[in-house]
PDB file of C-alpha atoms in Angstrom:
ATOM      1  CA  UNK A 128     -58.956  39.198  66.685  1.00 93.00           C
ATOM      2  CA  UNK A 129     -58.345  38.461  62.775  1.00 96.00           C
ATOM      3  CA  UNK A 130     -56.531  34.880  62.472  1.00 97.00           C
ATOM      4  CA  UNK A 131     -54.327  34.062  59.951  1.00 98.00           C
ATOM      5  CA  UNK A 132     -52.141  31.217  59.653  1.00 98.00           C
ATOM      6  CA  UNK A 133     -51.101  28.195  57.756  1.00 98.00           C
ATOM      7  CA  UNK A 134     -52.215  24.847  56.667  1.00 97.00           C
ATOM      8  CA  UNK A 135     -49.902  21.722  55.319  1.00 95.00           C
ATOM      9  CA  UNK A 136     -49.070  18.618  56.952  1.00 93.00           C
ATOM     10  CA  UNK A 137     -46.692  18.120  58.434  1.00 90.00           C
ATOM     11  CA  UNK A 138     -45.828  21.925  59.851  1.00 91.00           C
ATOM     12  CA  UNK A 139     -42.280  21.129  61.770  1.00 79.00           C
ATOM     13  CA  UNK A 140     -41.025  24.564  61.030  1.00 73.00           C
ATOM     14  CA  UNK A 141     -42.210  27.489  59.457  1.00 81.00           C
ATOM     15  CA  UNK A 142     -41.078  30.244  57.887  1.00 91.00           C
ATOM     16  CA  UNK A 143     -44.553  32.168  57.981  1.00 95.00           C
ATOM     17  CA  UNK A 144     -45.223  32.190  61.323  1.00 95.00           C
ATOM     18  CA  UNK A 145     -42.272  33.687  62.003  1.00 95.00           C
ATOM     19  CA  UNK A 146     -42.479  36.262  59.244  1.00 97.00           C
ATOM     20  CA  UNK A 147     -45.913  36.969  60.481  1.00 98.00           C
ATOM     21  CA  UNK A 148     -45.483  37.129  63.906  1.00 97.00           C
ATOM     22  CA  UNK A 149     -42.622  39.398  63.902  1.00 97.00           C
ATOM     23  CA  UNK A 150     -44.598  41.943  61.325  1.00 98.00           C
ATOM     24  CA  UNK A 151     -46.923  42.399  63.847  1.00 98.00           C
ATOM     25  CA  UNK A 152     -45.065  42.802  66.684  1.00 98.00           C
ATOM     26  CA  UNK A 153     -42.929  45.197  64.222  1.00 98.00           C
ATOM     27  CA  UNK A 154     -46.014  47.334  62.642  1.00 98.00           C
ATOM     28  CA  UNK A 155     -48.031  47.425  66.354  1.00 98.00           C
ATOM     29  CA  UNK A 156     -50.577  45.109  64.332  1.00 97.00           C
ATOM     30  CA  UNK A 157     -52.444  44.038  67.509  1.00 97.00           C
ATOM     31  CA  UNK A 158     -55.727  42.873  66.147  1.00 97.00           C
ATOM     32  CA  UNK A 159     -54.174  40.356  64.197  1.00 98.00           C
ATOM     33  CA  UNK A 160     -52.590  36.844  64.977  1.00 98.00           C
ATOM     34  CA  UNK A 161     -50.893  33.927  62.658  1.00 98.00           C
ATOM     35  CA  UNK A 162     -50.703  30.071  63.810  1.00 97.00           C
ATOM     36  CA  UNK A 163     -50.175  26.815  62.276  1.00 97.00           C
ATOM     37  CA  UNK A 164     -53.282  24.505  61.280  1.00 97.00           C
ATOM     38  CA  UNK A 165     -51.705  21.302  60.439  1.00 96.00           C
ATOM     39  CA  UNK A 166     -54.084  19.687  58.093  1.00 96.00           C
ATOM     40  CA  UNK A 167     -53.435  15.959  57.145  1.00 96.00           C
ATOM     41  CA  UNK A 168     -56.385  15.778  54.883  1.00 96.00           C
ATOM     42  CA  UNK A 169     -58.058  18.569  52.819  1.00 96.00           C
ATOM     43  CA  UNK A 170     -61.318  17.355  53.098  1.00 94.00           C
ATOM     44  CA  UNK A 171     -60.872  18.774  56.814  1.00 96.00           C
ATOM     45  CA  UNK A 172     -60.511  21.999  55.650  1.00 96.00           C
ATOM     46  CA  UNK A 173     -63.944  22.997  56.555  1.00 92.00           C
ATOM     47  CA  UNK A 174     -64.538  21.543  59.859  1.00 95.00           C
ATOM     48  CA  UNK A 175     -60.846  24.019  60.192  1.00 96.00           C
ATOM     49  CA  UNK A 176     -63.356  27.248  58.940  1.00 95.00           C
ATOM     50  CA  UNK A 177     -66.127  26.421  61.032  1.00 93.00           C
ATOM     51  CA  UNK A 178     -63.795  25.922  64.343  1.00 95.00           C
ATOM     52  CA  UNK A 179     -62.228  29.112  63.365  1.00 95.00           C
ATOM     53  CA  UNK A 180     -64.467  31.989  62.267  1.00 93.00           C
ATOM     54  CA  UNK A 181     -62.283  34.673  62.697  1.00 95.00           C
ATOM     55  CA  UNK A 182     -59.996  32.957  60.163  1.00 97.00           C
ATOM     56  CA  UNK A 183     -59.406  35.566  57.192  1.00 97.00           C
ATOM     57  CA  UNK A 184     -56.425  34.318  55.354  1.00 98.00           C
ATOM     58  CA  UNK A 185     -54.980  31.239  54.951  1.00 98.00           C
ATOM     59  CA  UNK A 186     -50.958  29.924  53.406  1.00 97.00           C
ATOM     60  CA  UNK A 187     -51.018  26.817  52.122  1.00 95.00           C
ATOM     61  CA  UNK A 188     -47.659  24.587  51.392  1.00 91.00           C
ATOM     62  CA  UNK A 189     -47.241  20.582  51.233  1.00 86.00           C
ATOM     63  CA  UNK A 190     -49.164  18.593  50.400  1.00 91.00           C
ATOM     64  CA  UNK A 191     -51.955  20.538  49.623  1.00 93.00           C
ATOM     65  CA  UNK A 192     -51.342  23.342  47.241  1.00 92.00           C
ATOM     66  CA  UNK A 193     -53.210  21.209  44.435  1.00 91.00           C
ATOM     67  CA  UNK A 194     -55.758  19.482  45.872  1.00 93.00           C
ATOM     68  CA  UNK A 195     -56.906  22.591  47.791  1.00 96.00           C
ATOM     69  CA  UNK A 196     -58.286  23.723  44.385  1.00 96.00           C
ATOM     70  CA  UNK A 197     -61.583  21.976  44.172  1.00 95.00           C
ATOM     71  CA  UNK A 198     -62.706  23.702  47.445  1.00 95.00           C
ATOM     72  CA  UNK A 199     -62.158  27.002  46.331  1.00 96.00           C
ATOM     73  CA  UNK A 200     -65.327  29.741  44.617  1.00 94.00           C
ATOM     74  CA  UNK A 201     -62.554  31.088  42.728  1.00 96.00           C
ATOM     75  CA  UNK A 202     -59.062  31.249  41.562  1.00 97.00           C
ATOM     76  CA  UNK A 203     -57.079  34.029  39.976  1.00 96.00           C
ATOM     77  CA  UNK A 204     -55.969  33.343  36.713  1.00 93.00           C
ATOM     78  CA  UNK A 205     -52.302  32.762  36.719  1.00 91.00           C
ATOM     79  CA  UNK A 206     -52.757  30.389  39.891  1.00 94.00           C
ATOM     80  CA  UNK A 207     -54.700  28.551  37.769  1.00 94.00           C
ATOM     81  CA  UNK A 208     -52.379  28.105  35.120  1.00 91.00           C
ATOM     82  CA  UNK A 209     -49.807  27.434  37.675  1.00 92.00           C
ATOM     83  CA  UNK A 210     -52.311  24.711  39.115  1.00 93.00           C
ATOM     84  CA  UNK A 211     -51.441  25.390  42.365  1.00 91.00           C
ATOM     85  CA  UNK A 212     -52.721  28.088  45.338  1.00 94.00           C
ATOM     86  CA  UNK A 213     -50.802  28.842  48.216  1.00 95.00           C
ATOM     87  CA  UNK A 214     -52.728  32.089  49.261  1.00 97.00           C
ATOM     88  CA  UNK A 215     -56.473  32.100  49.936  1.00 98.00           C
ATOM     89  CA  UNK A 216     -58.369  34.587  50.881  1.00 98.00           C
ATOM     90  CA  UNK A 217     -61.476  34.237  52.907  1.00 96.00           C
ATOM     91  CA  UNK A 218     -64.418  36.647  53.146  1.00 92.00           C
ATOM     92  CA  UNK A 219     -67.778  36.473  54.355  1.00 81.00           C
ATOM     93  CA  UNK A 220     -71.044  35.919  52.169  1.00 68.00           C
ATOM     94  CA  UNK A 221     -74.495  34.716  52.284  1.00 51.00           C
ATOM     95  CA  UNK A 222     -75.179  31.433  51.186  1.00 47.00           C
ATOM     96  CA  UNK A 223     -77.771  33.156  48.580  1.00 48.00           C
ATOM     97  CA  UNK A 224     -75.134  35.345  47.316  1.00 48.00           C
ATOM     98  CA  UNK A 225     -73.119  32.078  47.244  1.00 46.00           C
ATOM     99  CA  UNK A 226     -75.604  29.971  45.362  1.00 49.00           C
ATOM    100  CA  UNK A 227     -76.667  33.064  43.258  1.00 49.00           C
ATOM    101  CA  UNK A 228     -72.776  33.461  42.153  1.00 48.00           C
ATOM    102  CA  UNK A 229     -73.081  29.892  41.291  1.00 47.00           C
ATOM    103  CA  UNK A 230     -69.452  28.817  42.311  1.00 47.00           C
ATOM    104  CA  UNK A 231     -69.593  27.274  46.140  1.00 45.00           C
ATOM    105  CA  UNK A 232     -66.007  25.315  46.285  1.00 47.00           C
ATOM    106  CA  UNK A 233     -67.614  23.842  50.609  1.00 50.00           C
ATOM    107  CA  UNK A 234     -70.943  23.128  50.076  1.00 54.00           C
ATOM    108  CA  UNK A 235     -73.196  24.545  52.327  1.00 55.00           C
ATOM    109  CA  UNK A 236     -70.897  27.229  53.562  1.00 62.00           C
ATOM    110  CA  UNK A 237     -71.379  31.307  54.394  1.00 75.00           C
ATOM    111  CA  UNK A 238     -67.923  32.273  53.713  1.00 85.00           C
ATOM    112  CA  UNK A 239     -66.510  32.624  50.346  1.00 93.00           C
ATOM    113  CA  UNK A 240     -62.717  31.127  49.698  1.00 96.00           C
ATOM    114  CA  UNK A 241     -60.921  33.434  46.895  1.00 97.00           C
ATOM    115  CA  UNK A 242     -57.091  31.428  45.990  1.00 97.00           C
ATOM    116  CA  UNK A 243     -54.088  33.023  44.383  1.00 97.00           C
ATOM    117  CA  UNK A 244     -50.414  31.857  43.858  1.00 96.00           C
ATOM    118  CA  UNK A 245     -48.109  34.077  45.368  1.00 97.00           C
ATOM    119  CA  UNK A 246     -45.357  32.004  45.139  1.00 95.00           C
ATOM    120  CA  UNK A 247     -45.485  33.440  41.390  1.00 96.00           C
ATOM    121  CA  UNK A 248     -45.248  37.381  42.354  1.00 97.00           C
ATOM    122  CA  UNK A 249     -42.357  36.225  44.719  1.00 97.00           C
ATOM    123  CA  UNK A 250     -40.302  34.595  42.167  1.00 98.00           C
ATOM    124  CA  UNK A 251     -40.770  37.008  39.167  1.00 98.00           C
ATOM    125  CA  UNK A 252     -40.074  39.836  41.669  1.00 98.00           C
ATOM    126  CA  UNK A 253     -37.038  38.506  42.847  1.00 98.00           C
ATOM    127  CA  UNK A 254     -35.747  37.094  39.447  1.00 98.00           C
ATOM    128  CA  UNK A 255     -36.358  40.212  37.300  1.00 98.00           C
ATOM    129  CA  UNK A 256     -33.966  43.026  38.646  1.00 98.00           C
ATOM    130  CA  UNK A 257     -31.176  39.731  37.726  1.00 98.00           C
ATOM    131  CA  UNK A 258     -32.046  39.315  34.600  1.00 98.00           C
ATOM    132  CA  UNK A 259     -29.416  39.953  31.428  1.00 98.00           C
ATOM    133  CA  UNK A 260     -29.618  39.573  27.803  1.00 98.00           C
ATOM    134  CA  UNK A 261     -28.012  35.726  28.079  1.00 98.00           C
ATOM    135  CA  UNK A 262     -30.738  34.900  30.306  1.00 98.00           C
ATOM    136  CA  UNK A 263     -33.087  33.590  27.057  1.00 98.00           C
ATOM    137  CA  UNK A 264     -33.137  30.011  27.926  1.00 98.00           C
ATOM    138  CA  UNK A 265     -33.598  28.074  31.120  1.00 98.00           C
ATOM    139  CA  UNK A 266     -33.020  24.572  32.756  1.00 98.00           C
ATOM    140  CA  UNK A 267     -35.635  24.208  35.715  1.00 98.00           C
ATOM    141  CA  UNK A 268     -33.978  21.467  38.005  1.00 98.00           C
ATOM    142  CA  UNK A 269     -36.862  19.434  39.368  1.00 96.00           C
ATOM    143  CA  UNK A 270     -40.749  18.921  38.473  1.00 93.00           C
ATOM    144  CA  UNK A 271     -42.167  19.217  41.865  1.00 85.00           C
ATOM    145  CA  UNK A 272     -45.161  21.457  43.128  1.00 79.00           C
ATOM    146  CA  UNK A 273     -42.499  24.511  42.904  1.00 85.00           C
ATOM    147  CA  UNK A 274     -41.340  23.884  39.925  1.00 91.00           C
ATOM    148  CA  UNK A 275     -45.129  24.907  38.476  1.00 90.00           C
ATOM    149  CA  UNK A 276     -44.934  28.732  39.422  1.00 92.00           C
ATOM    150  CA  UNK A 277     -41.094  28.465  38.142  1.00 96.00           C
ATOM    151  CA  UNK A 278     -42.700  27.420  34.927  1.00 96.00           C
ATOM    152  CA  UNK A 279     -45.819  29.857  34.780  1.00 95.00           C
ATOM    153  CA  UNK A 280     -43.036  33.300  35.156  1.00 97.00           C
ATOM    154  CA  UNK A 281     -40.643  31.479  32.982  1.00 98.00           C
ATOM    155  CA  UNK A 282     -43.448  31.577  30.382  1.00 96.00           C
ATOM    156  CA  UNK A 283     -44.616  35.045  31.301  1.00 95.00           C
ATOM    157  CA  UNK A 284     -41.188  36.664  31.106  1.00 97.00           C
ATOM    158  CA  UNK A 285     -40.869  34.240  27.459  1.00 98.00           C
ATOM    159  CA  UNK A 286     -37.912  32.405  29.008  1.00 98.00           C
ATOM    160  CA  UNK A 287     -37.523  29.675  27.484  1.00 98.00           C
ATOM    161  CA  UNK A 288     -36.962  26.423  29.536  1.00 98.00           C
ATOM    162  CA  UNK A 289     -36.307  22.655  29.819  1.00 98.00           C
ATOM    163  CA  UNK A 290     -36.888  20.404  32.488  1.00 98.00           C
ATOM    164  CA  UNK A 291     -34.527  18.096  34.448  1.00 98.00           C
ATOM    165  CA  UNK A 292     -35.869  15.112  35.881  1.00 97.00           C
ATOM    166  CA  UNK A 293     -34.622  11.796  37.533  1.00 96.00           C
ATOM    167  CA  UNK A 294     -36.933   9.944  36.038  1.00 95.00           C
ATOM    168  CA  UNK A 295     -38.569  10.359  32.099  1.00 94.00           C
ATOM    169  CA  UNK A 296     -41.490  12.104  31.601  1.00 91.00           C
ATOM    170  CA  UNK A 297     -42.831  13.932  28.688  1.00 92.00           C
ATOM    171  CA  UNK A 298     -40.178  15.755  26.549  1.00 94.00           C
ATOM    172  CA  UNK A 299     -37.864  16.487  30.267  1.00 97.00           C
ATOM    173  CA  UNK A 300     -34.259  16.639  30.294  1.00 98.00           C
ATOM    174  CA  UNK A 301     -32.782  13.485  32.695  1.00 98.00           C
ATOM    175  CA  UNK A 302     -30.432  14.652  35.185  1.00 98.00           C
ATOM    176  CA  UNK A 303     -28.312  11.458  34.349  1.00 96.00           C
ATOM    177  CA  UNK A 304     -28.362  12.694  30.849  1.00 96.00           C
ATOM    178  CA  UNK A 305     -27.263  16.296  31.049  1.00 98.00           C
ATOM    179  CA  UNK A 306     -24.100  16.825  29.567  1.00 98.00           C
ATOM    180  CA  UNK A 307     -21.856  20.241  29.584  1.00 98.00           C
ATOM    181  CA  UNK A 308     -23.486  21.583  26.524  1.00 98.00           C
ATOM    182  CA  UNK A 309     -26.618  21.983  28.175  1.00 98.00           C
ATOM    183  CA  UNK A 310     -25.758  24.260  31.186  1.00 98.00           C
ATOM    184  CA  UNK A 311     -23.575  26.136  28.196  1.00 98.00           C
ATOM    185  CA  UNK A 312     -26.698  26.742  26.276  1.00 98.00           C
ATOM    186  CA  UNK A 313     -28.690  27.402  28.886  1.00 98.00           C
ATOM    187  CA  UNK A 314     -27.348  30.448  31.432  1.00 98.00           C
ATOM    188  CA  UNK A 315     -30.126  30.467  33.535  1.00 98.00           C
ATOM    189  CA  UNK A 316     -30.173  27.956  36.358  1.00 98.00           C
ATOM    190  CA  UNK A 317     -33.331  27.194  38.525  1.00 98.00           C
ATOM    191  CA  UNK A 318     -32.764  24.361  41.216  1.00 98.00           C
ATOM    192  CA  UNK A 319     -36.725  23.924  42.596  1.00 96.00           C
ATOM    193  CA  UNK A 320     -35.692  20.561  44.159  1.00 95.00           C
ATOM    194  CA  UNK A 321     -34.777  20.270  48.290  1.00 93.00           C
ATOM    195  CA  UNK A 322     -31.744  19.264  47.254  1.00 96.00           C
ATOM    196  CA  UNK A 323     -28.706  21.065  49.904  1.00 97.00           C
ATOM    197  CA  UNK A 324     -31.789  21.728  52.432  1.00 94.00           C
ATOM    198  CA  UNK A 325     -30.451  21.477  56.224  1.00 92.00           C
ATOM    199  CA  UNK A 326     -29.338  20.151  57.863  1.00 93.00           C
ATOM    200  CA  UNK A 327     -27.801  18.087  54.559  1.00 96.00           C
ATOM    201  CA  UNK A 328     -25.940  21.097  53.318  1.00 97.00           C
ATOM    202  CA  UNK A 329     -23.741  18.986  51.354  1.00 97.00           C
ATOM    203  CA  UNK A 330     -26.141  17.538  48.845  1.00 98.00           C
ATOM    204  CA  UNK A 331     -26.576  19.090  45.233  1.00 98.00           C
ATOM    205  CA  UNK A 332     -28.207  18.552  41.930  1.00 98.00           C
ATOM    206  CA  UNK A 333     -26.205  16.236  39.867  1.00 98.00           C
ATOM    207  CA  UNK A 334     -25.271  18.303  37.048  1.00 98.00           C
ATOM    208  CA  UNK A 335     -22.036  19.589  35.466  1.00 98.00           C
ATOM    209  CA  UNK A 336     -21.004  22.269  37.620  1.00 98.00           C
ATOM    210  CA  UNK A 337     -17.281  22.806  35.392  1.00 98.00           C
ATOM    211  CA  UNK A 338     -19.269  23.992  32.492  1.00 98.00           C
ATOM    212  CA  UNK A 339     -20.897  27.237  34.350  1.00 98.00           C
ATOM    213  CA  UNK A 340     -19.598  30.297  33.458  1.00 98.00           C
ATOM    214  CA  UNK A 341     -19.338  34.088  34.445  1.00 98.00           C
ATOM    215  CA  UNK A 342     -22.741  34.370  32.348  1.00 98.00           C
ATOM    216  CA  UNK A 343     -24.590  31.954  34.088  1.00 98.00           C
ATOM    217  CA  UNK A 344     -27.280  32.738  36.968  1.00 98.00           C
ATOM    218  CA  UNK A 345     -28.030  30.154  39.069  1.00 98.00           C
ATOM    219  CA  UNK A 346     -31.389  30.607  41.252  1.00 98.00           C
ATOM    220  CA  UNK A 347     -31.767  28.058  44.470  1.00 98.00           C
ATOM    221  CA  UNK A 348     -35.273  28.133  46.174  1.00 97.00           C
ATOM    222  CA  UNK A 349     -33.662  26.799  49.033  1.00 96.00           C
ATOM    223  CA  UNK A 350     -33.001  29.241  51.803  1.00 95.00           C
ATOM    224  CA  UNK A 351     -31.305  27.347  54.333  1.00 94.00           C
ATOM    225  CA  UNK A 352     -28.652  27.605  54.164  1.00 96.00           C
ATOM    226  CA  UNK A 353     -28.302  30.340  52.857  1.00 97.00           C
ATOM    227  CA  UNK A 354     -25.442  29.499  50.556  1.00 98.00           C
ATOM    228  CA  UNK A 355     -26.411  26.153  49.085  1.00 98.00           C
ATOM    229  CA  UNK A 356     -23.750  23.912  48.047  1.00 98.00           C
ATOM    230  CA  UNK A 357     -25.422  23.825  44.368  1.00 98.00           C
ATOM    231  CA  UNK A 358     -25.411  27.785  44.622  1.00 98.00           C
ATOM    232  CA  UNK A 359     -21.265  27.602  46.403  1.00 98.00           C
ATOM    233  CA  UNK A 360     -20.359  25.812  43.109  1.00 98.00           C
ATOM    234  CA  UNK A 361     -21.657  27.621  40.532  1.00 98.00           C
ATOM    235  CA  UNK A 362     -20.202  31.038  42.335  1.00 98.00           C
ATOM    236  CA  UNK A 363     -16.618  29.421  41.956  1.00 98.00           C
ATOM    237  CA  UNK A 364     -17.198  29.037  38.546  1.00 98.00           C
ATOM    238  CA  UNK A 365     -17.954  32.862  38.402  1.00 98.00           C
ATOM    239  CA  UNK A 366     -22.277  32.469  38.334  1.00 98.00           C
ATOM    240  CA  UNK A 367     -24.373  34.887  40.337  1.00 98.00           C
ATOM    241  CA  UNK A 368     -26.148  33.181  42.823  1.00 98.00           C
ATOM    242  CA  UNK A 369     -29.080  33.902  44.305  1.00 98.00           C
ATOM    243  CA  UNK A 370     -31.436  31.833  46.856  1.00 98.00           C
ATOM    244  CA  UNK A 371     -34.687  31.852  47.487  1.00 97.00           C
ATOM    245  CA  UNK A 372     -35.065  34.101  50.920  1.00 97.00           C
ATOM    246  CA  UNK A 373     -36.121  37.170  49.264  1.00 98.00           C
ATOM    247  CA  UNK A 374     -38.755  35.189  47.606  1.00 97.00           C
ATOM    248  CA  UNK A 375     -40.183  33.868  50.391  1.00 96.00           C
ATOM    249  CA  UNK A 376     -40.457  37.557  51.967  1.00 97.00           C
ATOM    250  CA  UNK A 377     -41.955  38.735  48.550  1.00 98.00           C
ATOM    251  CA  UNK A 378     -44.785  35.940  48.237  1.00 97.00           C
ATOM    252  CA  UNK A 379     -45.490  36.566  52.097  1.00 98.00           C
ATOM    253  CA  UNK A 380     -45.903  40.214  51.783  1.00 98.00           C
ATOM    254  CA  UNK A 381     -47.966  40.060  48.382  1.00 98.00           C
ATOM    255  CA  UNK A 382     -50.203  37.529  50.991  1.00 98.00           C
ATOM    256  CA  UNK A 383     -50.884  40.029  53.680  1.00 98.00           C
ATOM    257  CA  UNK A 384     -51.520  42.752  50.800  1.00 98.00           C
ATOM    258  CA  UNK A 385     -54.899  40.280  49.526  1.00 98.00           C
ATOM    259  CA  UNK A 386     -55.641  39.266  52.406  1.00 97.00           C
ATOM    260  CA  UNK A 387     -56.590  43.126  53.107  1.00 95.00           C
ATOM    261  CA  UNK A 388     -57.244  44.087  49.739  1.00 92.00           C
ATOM    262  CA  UNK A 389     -61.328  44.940  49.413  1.00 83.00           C
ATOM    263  CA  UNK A 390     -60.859  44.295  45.402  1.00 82.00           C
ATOM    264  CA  UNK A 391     -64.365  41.755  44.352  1.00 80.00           C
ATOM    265  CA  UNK A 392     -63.811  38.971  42.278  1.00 78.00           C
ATOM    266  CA  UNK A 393     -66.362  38.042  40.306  1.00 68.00           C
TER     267      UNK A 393
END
């Protein structure tokens, strides 16, 4: 039986498992099951691989999508420009192919840990077909861990894009700073904070709602609800709203497809 499943800490609910477990219930995938590993501490990470041999794929979500990097033999590029992984994929190797590659992220391991960022695939795909000629310049709403694979497609797709924060850092927009002309310059909306999760529905990001406009997008990656109170007031104002289900279902899909792709890395 190939094991799959997730590792974060803590794992109350989970979108994956449930994606997962219905696909292969769906698809009559019977060799194949996904559970939750909640992991406190990466450093445990191992001792997880060597309880779990089967274990060919892993997600990865809070609080570890950074600090997993270090244990990894190698990341693909954009992930690390993202500098974050929330996909690994794990084969089997020799430890002499291991040592002779000269990248071993566990030392003294016989399985080889390959990490990717599918977070960005599910994002790009999901914000593309949306896309109009106003959409030049972004404000990115938070400066979280998913605000970084915001950033890296926003780059990509030559967006360009400011950041609102609560608190100053670097050149970032403050949220108690942001005045109407901002969301008027700027007609693509990306809320990346948990701002409006449930069960409180009724919270938003504090910015000026009356200036959005019939050109605006406004992009929540908050899925439930599914109609955020940040994405209910821009659609009054005329904005297309769109939240971040589909992405979810994108970056979990492009998962499964490297988990069982047999492309080498070098």
């Amino acid at each position: 039986m190939k094991q799959y499943g997730l590792i974060g800490f803590p794992l109350s609910h989970s979108f994956s498992k449930k994606f997962f477990t219905e696909k292969f219930a769906n698809e009559n995938i019977t060799d194949a099951v996904y559970d939750l590993y909640p992991l406190e501490h990466i450093k445990d990470l191992q001792d997880l691989l060597d309880a779990n041999p089967n274990l060919c794929g892993l997600n990865v979500t809070v609080p570890h999508k950074k600090n997993v990097l270090r244990f990894l033999d190698w990341i693909e590029h954009d992930a690390r420009n993202a500098g974050a992984v929330n996909c690994i994929r794990i084969t089997k190797e020799s430890p002499v192919l291991a040592a002779f590659n000269g990248e071993v992220g566990v030392e003294g391991h016989d399985f080889r840990l390959e990490g990717f960022n599918t977070d960005l695939y599910g994002f790009e795909m999901s914000l593309r077909p949306l896309l109009k000629d106003q959409h030049t310049d972004a404000l990115v709403l938070g400066d979280g861990g998913a605000a970084q694979a915001v950033k890296c497609v926003l780059q990509n797709l030559d967006i360009n894009f400011k950041v609102v924060t609560r608190k100053p850092h670097g050149d970032n927009l403050l949220f108690d700073k942001l005045k109407p002309h901002h969301i008027k310059e700027h007609k693509l909306i990306i809320n990346t904070t948990p701002l409006g999760t449930y069960p409180n529905v009724h919270e938003c990001p504090p910015i000026p709602y009356d200036a959005i406009t019939d050109e605006h997008l406004l992009y929540d990656l908050v899925y439930n609800p599914p109609e955020t109170e940040f994405l209910l007031r821009g659609a009054k104002r005329g904005a297309v709203p769109k939240n971040g289900y589909e992405m979810l279902v994108l970056q979990a899909e492009k998962s499964w497809e490297i988990w069982n792709s047999k492309e080498k890395h070098p």
